[in-house]
Short mmCIF file of C-alpha atoms in Angstrom, two decimals:
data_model
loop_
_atom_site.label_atom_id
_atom_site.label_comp_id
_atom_site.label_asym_id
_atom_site.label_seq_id
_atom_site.Cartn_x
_atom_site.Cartn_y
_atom_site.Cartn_z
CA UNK A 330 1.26 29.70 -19.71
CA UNK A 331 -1.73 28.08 -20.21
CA UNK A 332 -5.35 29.76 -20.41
CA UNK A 333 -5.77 30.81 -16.73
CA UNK A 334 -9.56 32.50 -17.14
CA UNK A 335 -10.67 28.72 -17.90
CA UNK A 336 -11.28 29.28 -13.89
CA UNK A 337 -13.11 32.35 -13.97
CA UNK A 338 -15.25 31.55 -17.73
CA UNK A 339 -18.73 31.10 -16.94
CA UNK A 340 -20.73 29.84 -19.66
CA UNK A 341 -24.66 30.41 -19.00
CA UNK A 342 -25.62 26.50 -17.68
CA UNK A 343 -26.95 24.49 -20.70
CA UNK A 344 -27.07 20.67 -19.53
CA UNK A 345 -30.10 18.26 -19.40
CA UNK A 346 -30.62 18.00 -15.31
CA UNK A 347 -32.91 15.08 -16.12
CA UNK A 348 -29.64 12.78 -17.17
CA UNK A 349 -28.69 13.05 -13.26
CA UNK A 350 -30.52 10.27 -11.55
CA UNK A 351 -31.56 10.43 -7.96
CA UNK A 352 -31.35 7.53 -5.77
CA UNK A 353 -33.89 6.43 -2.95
CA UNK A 354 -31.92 6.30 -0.34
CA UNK A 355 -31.50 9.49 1.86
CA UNK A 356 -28.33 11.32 2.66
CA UNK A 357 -25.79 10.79 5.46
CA UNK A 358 -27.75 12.45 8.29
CA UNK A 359 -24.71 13.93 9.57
CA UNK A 360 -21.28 13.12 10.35
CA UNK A 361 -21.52 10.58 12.21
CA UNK A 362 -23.60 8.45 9.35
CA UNK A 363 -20.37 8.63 6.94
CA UNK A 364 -18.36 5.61 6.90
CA UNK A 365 -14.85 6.05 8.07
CA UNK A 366 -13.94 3.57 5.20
CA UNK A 367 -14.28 4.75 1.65
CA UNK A 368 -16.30 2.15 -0.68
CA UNK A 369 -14.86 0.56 -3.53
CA UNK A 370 -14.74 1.53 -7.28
CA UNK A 371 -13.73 4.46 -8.90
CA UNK A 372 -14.03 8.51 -8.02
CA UNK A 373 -14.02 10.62 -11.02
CA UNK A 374 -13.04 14.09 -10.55
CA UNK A 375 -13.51 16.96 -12.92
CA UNK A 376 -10.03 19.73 -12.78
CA UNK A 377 -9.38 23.08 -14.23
CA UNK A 378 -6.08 24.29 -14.76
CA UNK A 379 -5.96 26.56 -11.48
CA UNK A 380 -3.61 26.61 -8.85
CA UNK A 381 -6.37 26.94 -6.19
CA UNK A 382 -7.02 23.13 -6.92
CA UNK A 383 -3.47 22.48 -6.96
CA UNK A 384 -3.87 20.19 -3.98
CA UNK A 385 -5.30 17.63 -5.60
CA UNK A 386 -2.25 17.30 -8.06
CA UNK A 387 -0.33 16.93 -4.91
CA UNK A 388 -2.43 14.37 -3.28
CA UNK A 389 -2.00 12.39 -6.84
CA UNK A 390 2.01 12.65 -7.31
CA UNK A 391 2.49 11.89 -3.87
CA UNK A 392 0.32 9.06 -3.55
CA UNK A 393 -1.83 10.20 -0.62
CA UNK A 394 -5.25 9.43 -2.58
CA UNK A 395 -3.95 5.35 -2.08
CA UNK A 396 -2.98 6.24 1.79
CA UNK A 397 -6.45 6.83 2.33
CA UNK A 398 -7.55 3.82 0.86
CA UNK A 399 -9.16 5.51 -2.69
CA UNK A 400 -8.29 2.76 -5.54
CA UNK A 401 -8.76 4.72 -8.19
CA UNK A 402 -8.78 8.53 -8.38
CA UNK A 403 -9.26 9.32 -11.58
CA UNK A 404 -8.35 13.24 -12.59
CA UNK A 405 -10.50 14.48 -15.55
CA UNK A 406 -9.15 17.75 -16.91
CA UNK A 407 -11.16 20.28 -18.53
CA UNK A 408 -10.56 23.22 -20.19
CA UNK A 409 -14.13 24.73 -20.65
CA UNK A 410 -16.68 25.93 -17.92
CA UNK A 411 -18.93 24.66 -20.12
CA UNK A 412 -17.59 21.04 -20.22
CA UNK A 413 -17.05 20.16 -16.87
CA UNK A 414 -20.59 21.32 -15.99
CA UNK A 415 -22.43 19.03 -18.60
CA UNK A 416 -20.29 15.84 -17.66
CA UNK A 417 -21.04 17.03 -14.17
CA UNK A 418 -24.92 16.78 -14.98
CA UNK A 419 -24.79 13.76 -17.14
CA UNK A 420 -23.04 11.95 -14.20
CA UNK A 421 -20.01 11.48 -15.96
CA UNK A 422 -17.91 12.68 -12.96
CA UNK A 423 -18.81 12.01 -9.27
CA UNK A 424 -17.10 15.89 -8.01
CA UNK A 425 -15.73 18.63 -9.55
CA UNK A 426 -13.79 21.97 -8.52
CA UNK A 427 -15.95 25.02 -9.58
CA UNK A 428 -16.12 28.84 -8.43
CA UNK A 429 -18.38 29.73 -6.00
CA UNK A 430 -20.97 31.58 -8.19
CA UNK A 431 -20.84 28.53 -10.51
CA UNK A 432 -22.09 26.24 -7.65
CA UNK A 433 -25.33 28.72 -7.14
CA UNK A 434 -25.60 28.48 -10.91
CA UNK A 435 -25.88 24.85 -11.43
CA UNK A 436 -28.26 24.26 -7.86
CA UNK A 437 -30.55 27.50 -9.12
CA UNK A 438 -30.73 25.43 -12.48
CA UNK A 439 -31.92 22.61 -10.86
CA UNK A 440 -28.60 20.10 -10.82
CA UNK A 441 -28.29 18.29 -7.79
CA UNK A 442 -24.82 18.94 -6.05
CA UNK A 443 -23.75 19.96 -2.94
CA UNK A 444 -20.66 22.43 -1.91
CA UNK A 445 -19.05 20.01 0.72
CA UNK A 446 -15.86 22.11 1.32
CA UNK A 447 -13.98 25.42 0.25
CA UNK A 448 -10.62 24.55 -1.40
CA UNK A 449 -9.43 28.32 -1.83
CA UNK A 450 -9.80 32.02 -1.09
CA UNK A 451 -8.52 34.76 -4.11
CA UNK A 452 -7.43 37.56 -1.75
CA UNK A 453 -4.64 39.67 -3.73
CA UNK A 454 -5.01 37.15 -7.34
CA UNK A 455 -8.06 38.90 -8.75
CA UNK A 456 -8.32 42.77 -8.61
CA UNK A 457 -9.08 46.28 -10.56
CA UNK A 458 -6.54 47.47 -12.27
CA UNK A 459 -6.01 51.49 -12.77
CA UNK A 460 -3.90 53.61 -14.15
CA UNK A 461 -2.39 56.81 -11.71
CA UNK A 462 -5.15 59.28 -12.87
CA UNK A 463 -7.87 56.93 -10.98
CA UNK A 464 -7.87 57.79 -6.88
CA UNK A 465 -10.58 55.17 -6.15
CA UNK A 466 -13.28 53.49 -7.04
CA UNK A 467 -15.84 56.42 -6.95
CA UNK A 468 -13.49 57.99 -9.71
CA UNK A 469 -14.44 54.44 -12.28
CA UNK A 470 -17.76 56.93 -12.82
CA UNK A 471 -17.77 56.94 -16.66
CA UNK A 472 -14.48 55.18 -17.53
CA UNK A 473 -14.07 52.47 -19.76
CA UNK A 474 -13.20 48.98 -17.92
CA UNK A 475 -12.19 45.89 -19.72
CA UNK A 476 -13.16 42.67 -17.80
CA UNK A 477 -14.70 39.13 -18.76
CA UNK A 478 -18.57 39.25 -18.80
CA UNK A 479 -19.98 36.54 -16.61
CA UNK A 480 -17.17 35.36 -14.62
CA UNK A 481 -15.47 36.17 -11.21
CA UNK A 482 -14.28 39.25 -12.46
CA UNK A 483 -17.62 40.31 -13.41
CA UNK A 484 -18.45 39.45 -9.38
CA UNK A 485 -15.74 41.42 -8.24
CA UNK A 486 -16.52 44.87 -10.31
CA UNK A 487 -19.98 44.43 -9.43
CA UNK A 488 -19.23 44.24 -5.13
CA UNK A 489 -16.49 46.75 -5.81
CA UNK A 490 -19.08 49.25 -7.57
CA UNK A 491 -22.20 48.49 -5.48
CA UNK A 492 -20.06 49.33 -2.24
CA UNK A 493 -18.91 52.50 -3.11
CA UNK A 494 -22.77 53.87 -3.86
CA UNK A 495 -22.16 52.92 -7.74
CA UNK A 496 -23.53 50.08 -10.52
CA UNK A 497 -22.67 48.55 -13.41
CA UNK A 498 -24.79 50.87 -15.10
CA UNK A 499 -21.89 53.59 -14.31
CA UNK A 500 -19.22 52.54 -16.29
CA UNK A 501 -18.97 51.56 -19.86
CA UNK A 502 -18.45 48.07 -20.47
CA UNK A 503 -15.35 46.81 -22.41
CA UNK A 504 -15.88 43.19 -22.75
CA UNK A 505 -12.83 40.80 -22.96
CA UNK A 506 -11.37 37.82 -21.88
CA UNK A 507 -8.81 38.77 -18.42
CA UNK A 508 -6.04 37.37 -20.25
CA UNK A 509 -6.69 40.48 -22.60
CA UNK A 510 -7.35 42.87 -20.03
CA UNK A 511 -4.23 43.84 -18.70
CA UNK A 512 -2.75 44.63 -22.00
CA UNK A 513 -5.20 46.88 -22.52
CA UNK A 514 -4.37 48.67 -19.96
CA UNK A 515 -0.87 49.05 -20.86
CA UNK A 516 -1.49 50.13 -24.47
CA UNK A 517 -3.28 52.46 -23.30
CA UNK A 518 -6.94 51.60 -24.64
CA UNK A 519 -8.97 51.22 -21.44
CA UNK A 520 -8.21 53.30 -17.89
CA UNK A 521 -9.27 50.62 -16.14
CA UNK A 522 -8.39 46.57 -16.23
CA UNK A 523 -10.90 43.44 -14.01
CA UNK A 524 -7.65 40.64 -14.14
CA UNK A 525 -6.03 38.28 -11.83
CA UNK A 526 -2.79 36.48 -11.38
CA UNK A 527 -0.60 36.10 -13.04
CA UNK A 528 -1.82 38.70 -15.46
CA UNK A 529 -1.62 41.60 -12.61
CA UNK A 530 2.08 41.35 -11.93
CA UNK A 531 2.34 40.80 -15.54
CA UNK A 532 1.30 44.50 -16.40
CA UNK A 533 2.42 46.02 -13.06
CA UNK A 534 5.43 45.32 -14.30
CA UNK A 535 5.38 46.35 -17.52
CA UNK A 536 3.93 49.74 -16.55
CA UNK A 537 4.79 50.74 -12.65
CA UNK A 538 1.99 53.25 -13.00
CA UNK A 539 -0.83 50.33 -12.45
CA UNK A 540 -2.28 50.26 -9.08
CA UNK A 541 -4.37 47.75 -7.41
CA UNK A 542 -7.52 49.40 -6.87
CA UNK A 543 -9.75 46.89 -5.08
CA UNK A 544 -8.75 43.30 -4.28
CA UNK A 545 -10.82 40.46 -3.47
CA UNK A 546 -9.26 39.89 -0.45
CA UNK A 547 -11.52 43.31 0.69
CA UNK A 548 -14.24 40.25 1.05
CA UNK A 549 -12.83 37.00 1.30
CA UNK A 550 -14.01 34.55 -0.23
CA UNK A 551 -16.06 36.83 -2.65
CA UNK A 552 -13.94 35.27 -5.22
CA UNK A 553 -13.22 31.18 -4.02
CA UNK A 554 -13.35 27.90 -5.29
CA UNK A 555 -15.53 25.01 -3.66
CA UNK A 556 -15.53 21.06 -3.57
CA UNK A 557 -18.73 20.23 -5.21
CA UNK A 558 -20.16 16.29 -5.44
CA UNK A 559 -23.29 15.09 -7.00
CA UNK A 560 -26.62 13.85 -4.26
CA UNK A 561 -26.09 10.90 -5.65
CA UNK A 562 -22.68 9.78 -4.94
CA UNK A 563 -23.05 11.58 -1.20
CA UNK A 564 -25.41 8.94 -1.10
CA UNK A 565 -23.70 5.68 -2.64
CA UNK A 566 -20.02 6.85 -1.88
CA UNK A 567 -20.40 8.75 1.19
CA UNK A 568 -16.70 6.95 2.52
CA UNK A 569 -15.13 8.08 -0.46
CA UNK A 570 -15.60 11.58 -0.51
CA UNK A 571 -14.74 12.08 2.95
CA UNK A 572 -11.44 10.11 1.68
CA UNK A 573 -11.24 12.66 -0.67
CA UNK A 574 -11.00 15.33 1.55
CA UNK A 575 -8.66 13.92 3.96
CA UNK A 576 -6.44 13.29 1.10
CA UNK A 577 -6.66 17.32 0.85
CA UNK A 578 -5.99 17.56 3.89
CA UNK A 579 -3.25 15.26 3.79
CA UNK A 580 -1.39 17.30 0.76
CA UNK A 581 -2.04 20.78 2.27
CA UNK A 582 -0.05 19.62 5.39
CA UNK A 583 2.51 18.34 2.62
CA UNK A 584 2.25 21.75 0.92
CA UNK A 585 3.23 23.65 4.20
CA UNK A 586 6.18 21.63 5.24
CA UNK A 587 7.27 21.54 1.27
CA UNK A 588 6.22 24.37 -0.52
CA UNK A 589 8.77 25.12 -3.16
CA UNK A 590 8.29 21.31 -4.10
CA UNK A 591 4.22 21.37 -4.07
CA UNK A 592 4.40 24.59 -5.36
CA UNK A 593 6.59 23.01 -8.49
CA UNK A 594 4.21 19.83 -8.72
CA UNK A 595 1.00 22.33 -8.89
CA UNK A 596 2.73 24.65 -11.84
CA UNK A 597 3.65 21.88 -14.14
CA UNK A 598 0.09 20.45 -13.60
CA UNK A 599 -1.63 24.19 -15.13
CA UNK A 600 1.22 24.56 -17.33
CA UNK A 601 3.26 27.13 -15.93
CA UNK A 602 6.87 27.74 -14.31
CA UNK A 603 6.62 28.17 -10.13
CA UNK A 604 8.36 31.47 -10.99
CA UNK A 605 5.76 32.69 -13.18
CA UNK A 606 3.25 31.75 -10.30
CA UNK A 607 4.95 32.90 -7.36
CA UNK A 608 2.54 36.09 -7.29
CA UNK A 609 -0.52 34.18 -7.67
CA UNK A 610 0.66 31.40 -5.05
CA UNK A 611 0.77 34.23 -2.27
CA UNK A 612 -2.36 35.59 -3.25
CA UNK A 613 -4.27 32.41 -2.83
CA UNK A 614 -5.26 31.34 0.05
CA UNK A 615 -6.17 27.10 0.67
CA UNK A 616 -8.59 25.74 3.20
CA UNK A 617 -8.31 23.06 5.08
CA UNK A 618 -11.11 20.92 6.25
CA UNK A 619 -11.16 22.17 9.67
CA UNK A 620 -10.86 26.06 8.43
CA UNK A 621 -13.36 25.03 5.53
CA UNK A 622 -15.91 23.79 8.71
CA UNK A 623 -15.55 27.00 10.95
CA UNK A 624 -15.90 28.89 7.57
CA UNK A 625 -19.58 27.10 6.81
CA UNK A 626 -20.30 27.78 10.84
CA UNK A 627 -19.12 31.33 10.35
CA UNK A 628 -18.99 34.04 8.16
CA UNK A 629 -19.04 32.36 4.91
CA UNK A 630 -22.55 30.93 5.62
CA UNK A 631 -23.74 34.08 7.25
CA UNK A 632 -22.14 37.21 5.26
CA UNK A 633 -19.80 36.02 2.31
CA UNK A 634 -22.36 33.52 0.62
CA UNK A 635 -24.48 36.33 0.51
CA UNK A 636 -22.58 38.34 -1.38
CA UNK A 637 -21.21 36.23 -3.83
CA UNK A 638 -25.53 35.94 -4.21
CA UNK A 639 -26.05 39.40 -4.64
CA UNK A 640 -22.97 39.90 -6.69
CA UNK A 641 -23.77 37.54 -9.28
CA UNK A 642 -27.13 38.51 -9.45
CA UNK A 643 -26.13 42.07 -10.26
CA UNK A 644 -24.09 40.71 -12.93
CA UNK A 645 -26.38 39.11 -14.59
CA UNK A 646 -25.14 35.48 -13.39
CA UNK A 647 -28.16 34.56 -11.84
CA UNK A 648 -31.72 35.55 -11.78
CA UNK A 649 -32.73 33.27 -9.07
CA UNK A 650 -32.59 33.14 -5.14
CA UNK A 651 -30.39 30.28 -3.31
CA UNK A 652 -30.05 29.15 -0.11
CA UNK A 653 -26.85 28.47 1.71
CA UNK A 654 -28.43 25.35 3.70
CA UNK A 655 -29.77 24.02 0.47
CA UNK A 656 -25.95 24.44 -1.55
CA UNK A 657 -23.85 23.08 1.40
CA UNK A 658 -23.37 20.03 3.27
CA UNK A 659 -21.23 20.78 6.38
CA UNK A 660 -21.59 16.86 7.25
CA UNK A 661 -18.63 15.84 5.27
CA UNK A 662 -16.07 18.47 6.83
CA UNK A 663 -16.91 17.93 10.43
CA UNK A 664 -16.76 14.10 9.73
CA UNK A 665 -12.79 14.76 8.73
CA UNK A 666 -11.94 16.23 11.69
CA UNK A 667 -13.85 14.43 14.42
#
């Protein structure tokens, strides 16, 4: 399998902002400014190899990007946080699919995107691993945890820690990337393991010992994936990205009625087997456009943003303060289901 912490590696944001240009004209004003339509031309989008965006691969072998009337959807992959942000900056793509904390990275550091839907949830795909001698989380007091600095993982130990009365400061850091993690564990040379899918069934197995301490479902969406598109094609290809996201839409209903199939067409696409994914599938949870615009009414706006804030702050992630209403444009979601 392929590299799977290419989601979850968060490289600190090094891109010239000043490459994106800004045009005049103003934003959709809501909803009902976005043309039903999509314009013509191209719509470049930057991919990761994680199942959470595995809708778009759908949309593309299925041909539902043409059914909503997009000529040319053009799939960039990456394999480096890193990358994708600087051809995100330098206007190279028009959208790309990043983490949540990534998003409040790149708007604290001045780029100008917007979130304009959530694609997934992690809810039992990213979690602490312990072995049987650790109870719960107050017992990770002094113990040696391996997880990847900077990244999702990072988020999650920090929320797990800072919820049970405890800080980073507690522990002793074991830095590593969360492909690594788990098989520290089972050797033996850490007590404690940050990892996700499909490294945690990976060393449950090996070793039926390992527990799932905390999980991010304990906070969803603490750990999630969002749609994010640059100010400046909202503004000059406003019909286009809410053809995007019907598209979504259109392969998540496709992904319901024909899982095993989808679920094939999304493994081959992040170089995997369905099999060796079939953990990580169930632990994910996608969002439609209509769940993804209660969510921005809701709780994601009010509580979860917040924490991913706070989280990522504690981790070091970010130093700086952002707003939900300044990161997320609700107009675009509410337009696909009016």
């Amino acid at each position: 399998m392929t590299d799977q912490s290419i989601r979850h590696q968060f490289s600190r944001l090094a891109f010239a902002v000043g490459l994106v240009g800004l045009l005049t004209q103003a934003l959709p004003a809501g909803a009902a400014d976005i043309p039903a339509k999509p314009e013509a031309g191209s719509f470049k989008l930057g991919i990761e190899p994680w199942l959470g965006y595995g809708q778009w691969h759908v949309a593309a072998a299925k041909d539902l990007f043409k059914k909503q009337n997009l000529e040319d959807v053009q799939i960039v992959n990456f394999t480096e946080d890193k990358d994708i942000n600087a051809a995100l900056a330098s206007g190279q793509l028009d959208a790309a699919n990043i983490a949540t904390h990534t998003a409040m990275a790149m708007v604290a550091a001045g780029l100008p995107v917007k979130i304009v839907s959530l694609l997934d949830f992690s809810l039992s795909a990213d979690a602490i691993l312990a072995g049987g001698d650790i109870k719960s989380v107050e017992d990770l007091k002094g113990k040696n945890i391996a997880f990847e600095e900077g990244t999702t993982s990072d988020i999650l130990l920090n929320y797990a820690l800072a919820s049970h009365g405890l800080t980073i400061d507690d522990i002793t850091r074991v830095p590593m990337p969360a492909a690594d993690a788990g098989s520290a564990l089972i050797a033996g040379r850490v007590p404690v393991a940050v990892t996700y899918e499909p490294y945690i069934s990976a060393a449950r197995a090996q070793d039926k010992n390992i527990k799932m301490l905390f999980e991010a479902g304990k906070d969803p969406g603490l750990v999630s994936d969002v749609f994010v598109v640059r100010e400046e094609v909202l503004k000059s290809k406003p019909g286009q990205v809410l053809a995007m996201l019907k598209a979504w839409d259109a392969a998540l209903a496709d992904y319901k009625a024909n899982t095993a199939e989808d679920r094939t067409i999304i493994a081959k696409a992040v170089g995997a087997s369905p099999e060796d994914l079939a953990t990580a599938f169930d632990g994910v949870q996608y969002y439609s456009t209509a769940e993804a615009a209660k969510a921005f009414a809701g709780d994601f706006t009010s509580r979860t943003f917040g924490d991913v804030l706070k989280a990522a702050k504690q981790a070091g992630i970010l130093t700086d303060d952002v707003s939900a209403e300044k990161i997320i444009d609700p107009s675009f979601v509410d337009a696909a289901n009016k």
